[in-house]
mmCIF file of C-alpha atoms in Angstrom:
data_model
loop_
_atom_site.group_PDB
_atom_site.id
_atom_site.type_symbol
_atom_site.label_atom_id
_atom_site.label_comp_id
_atom_site.label_asym_id
_atom_site.label_seq_id
_atom_site.Cartn_x
_atom_site.Cartn_y
_atom_site.Cartn_z
ATOM 1 C CA MET A 69 14.224 7.167 2.169
ATOM 2 C CA ALA A 70 13.226 8.896 -1.069
ATOM 3 C CA ASP A 71 15.434 11.612 -2.444
ATOM 4 C CA GLU A 72 13.155 14.542 -1.700
ATOM 5 C CA THR A 73 14.850 16.674 -4.365
ATOM 6 C CA THR A 74 13.669 14.274 -7.076
ATOM 7 C CA ALA A 75 10.342 15.409 -8.468
ATOM 8 C CA GLU A 76 9.615 12.234 -10.427
ATOM 9 C CA ARG A 77 8.179 10.281 -7.514
ATOM 10 C CA LEU A 78 4.985 9.509 -5.636
ATOM 11 C CA VAL A 79 4.338 11.172 -2.295
ATOM 12 C CA GLN A 80 0.741 10.091 -1.663
ATOM 13 C CA ILE A 81 -1.339 7.035 -2.554
ATOM 14 C CA GLU A 82 -5.097 6.690 -2.143
ATOM 15 C CA PHE A 83 -7.607 3.999 -3.061
ATOM 16 C CA ASP A 84 -11.153 3.918 -4.336
ATOM 17 C CA GLU A 85 -12.016 0.611 -2.771
ATOM 18 C CA GLY A 86 -14.813 -1.679 -3.831
ATOM 19 C CA THR A 87 -17.465 -2.957 -1.520
ATOM 20 C CA GLY A 88 -16.248 -6.534 -1.815
ATOM 21 C CA PRO A 89 -14.817 -8.616 1.012
ATOM 22 C CA HIS A 90 -11.785 -7.350 2.843
ATOM 23 C CA PRO A 91 -8.589 -9.338 2.309
ATOM 24 C CA SER A 92 -7.036 -11.148 5.232
ATOM 25 C CA PRO A 93 -5.186 -9.179 7.907
ATOM 26 C CA ASP A 94 -1.912 -10.547 6.482
ATOM 27 C CA VAL A 95 -2.680 -9.097 3.046
ATOM 28 C CA GLU A 96 -3.788 -5.777 4.566
ATOM 29 C CA GLN A 97 -0.495 -5.630 6.481
ATOM 30 C CA GLU A 98 1.413 -6.210 3.221
ATOM 31 C CA ARG A 99 -0.550 -3.334 1.703
ATOM 32 C CA ARG A 100 0.349 -0.954 4.535
ATOM 33 C CA ILE A 101 4.007 -1.902 4.236
ATOM 34 C CA ALA A 102 3.921 -1.527 0.437
ATOM 35 C CA VAL A 103 2.372 1.964 0.688
ATOM 36 C CA TYR A 104 4.952 3.044 3.263
ATOM 37 C CA ASP A 105 7.872 1.590 1.283
ATOM 38 C CA LEU A 106 6.545 3.011 -1.977
ATOM 39 C CA VAL A 107 6.201 6.547 -0.631
ATOM 40 C CA GLU A 108 9.646 6.326 0.962
ATOM 41 C CA ASN A 109 11.446 5.106 -2.165
ATOM 42 C CA ASN A 110 10.073 5.134 -5.701
ATOM 43 C CA SER A 111 10.645 6.270 -9.237
ATOM 44 C CA PHE A 112 7.433 7.394 -10.942
ATOM 45 C CA ALA A 113 7.452 9.567 -14.056
ATOM 46 C CA PRO A 114 4.146 9.924 -15.907
ATOM 47 C CA ARG A 115 4.632 10.722 -19.596
ATOM 48 C CA GLY A 116 2.176 13.608 -19.248
ATOM 49 C CA GLY A 117 3.801 14.898 -16.070
ATOM 50 C CA GLU A 118 6.184 17.317 -17.772
ATOM 51 C CA GLY A 119 8.256 17.529 -14.602
ATOM 52 C CA ARG A 120 5.357 18.734 -12.426
ATOM 53 C CA GLY A 121 6.027 16.171 -9.692
ATOM 54 C CA PRO A 122 6.066 14.995 -7.059
ATOM 55 C CA TYR A 123 2.811 13.181 -7.735
ATOM 56 C CA THR A 124 -0.200 11.697 -6.022
ATOM 57 C CA LEU A 125 -1.807 8.454 -7.148
ATOM 58 C CA ARG A 126 -5.388 7.288 -6.744
ATOM 59 C CA LEU A 127 -5.943 3.633 -7.652
ATOM 60 C CA LYS A 128 -9.354 2.227 -8.449
ATOM 61 C CA ILE A 129 -10.974 -0.570 -10.394
ATOM 62 C CA ALA A 130 -13.937 0.261 -12.623
ATOM 63 C CA ASP A 131 -15.456 -1.674 -15.531
ATOM 64 C CA ASN A 132 -12.730 -4.358 -15.429
ATOM 65 C CA ARG A 133 -10.076 -1.657 -15.664
ATOM 66 C CA LEU A 134 -7.410 -0.587 -13.237
ATOM 67 C CA ILE A 135 -7.338 3.210 -13.194
ATOM 68 C CA PHE A 136 -4.202 5.149 -12.273
ATOM 69 C CA ALA A 137 -5.423 8.695 -11.549
ATOM 70 C CA ILE A 138 -2.258 10.767 -11.278
ATOM 71 C CA GLY A 139 -2.155 14.313 -9.954
ATOM 72 C CA THR A 140 0.201 16.903 -8.555
ATOM 73 C CA VAL A 141 0.492 17.550 -4.830
ATOM 74 C CA ALA A 142 -1.352 20.827 -5.470
ATOM 75 C CA GLY A 143 -4.322 18.798 -6.715
ATOM 76 C CA ALA A 144 -4.004 19.422 -10.453
ATOM 77 C CA PRO A 145 -4.794 16.361 -12.569
ATOM 78 C CA VAL A 146 -1.859 15.070 -14.615
ATOM 79 C CA GLN A 147 -3.302 12.039 -16.369
ATOM 80 C CA GLU A 148 -5.645 9.122 -15.920
ATOM 81 C CA THR A 149 -4.277 5.826 -17.168
ATOM 82 C CA PRO A 150 -6.677 2.890 -17.522
ATOM 83 C CA LEU A 151 -5.311 -0.655 -17.792
ATOM 84 C CA SER A 152 -7.346 -3.720 -18.631
ATOM 85 C CA MET A 153 -7.383 -6.227 -15.766
ATOM 86 C CA SER A 154 -7.678 -9.138 -18.226
ATOM 87 C CA PRO A 155 -3.912 -9.755 -18.579
ATOM 88 C CA PHE A 156 -3.653 -9.907 -14.771
ATOM 89 C CA ARG A 157 -6.624 -12.185 -14.068
ATOM 90 C CA SER A 158 -4.929 -15.593 -14.229
ATOM 91 C CA LEU A 159 -1.807 -14.318 -12.480
ATOM 92 C CA MET A 160 -3.896 -12.764 -9.678
ATOM 93 C CA LYS A 161 -5.752 -16.032 -9.175
ATOM 94 C CA ASP A 162 -2.511 -18.025 -8.957
ATOM 95 C CA TYR A 163 -0.930 -15.426 -6.693
ATOM 96 C CA ALA A 164 -3.945 -15.482 -4.358
ATOM 97 C CA THR A 165 -3.789 -19.279 -4.118
ATOM 98 C CA VAL A 166 -0.069 -19.282 -3.325
ATOM 99 C CA CYS A 167 -0.429 -16.422 -0.813
ATOM 100 C CA ASP A 168 -3.248 -18.226 0.995
ATOM 101 C CA SER A 169 -1.149 -21.393 1.144
ATOM 102 C CA TYR A 170 1.884 -19.449 2.331
ATOM 103 C CA PHE A 171 0.025 -17.648 5.133
ATOM 104 C CA GLU A 172 -1.461 -20.965 6.286
ATOM 105 C CA ALA A 173 1.908 -22.708 6.092
ATOM 106 C CA ILE A 174 3.740 -20.183 8.251
ATOM 107 C CA LYS A 175 1.525 -21.242 11.150
ATOM 108 C CA THR A 176 2.482 -24.911 11.276
ATOM 109 C CA ALA A 177 4.287 -26.213 8.177
ATOM 110 C CA PRO A 178 7.917 -27.319 8.062
ATOM 111 C CA ARG A 179 10.446 -24.699 7.080
ATOM 112 C CA THR A 180 11.139 -26.330 3.710
ATOM 113 C CA ARG A 181 7.448 -26.077 2.747
ATOM 114 C CA ILE A 182 7.316 -22.422 3.807
ATOM 115 C CA GLU A 183 10.466 -21.638 1.805
ATOM 116 C CA ALA A 184 9.082 -23.369 -1.297
ATOM 117 C CA LEU A 185 5.815 -21.445 -1.074
ATOM 118 C CA ASP A 186 7.683 -18.197 -0.473
ATOM 119 C CA MET A 187 9.801 -18.776 -3.582
ATOM 120 C CA GLY A 188 6.653 -19.421 -5.608
ATOM 121 C CA ARG A 189 4.987 -16.341 -4.168
ATOM 122 C CA ARG A 190 7.983 -14.151 -4.950
ATOM 123 C CA GLY A 191 8.216 -15.554 -8.470
ATOM 124 C CA LEU A 192 4.561 -14.782 -9.195
ATOM 125 C CA HIS A 193 4.990 -11.350 -7.619
ATOM 126 C CA ASP A 194 7.946 -10.675 -9.918
ATOM 127 C CA ASP A 195 5.889 -11.836 -12.921
ATOM 128 C CA GLY A 196 3.074 -9.486 -11.927
ATOM 129 C CA SER A 197 5.526 -6.617 -11.446
ATOM 130 C CA LYS A 198 7.032 -7.153 -14.895
ATOM 131 C CA LEU A 199 3.572 -7.336 -16.454
ATOM 132 C CA LEU A 200 2.580 -4.100 -14.723
ATOM 133 C CA MET A 201 5.741 -2.366 -15.982
ATOM 134 C CA GLU A 202 5.018 -3.632 -19.486
ATOM 135 C CA CYS A 203 1.396 -2.441 -19.401
ATOM 136 C CA LEU A 204 2.395 0.987 -18.074
ATOM 137 C CA GLN A 205 5.484 1.567 -20.218
ATOM 138 C CA SER A 206 3.817 3.924 -22.704
ATOM 139 C CA GLU A 207 2.175 5.971 -19.923
ATOM 140 C CA VAL A 208 4.369 5.919 -16.813
ATOM 141 C CA GLN A 209 8.045 5.174 -16.356
ATOM 142 C CA ILE A 210 8.694 3.133 -13.198
ATOM 143 C CA ASP A 211 11.573 1.008 -11.965
ATOM 144 C CA PHE A 212 11.259 -2.628 -10.915
ATOM 145 C CA GLU A 213 11.097 -1.979 -7.159
ATOM 146 C CA THR A 214 8.335 0.582 -7.680
ATOM 147 C CA ALA A 215 6.512 -1.947 -9.879
ATOM 148 C CA ARG A 216 6.792 -4.600 -7.130
ATOM 149 C CA ARG A 217 5.204 -2.332 -4.546
ATOM 150 C CA LEU A 218 2.531 -1.157 -6.974
ATOM 151 C CA PHE A 219 1.714 -4.772 -7.835
ATOM 152 C CA THR A 220 1.063 -5.466 -4.139
ATOM 153 C CA LEU A 221 -1.380 -2.551 -4.059
ATOM 154 C CA VAL A 222 -3.067 -3.628 -7.299
ATOM 155 C CA TYR A 223 -3.438 -7.150 -5.912
ATOM 156 C CA VAL A 224 -5.089 -5.963 -2.695
ATOM 157 C CA LEU A 225 -7.363 -3.598 -4.609
ATOM 158 C CA HIS A 226 -8.282 -6.409 -7.012
ATOM 159 C CA MET A 227 -9.137 -8.709 -4.093
ATOM 160 C CA ARG A 228 -11.533 -6.076 -2.746
ATOM 161 C CA GLY A 229 -13.020 -5.119 -6.111
#
């Protein structure tokens, strides 16, 4: 559970979702878990926050950009951080392919195949998390576990966008 005395954290996450196709139920379940885990335990310090946290986050994709709209719980805007989706495009495609294969494999494939796909999936997820941390470093300070959960949310949003 999050240390509720720490102000530099997220307490609410919302999405501006595109009208594209909905991801699979498995991916939607991962999103719900990621949101829950993220709100329960995260480190999120926007450079423009000036200690006004805890914070809310609204994620959206517009004009090939991922927008992090950060606010206070009282509704005051803190900052809006746009990131180009271009650095993520190839990684997202590979991650989607491996996730699809993994979710198919867990139905009938041998355990060794499932484990291999899971390792690949986790590796790509880690790569995406590191890339997200790198892209955000001048705007928002996050730890690796927060980046992992945020990457899951970015992936699902990207799949819908």
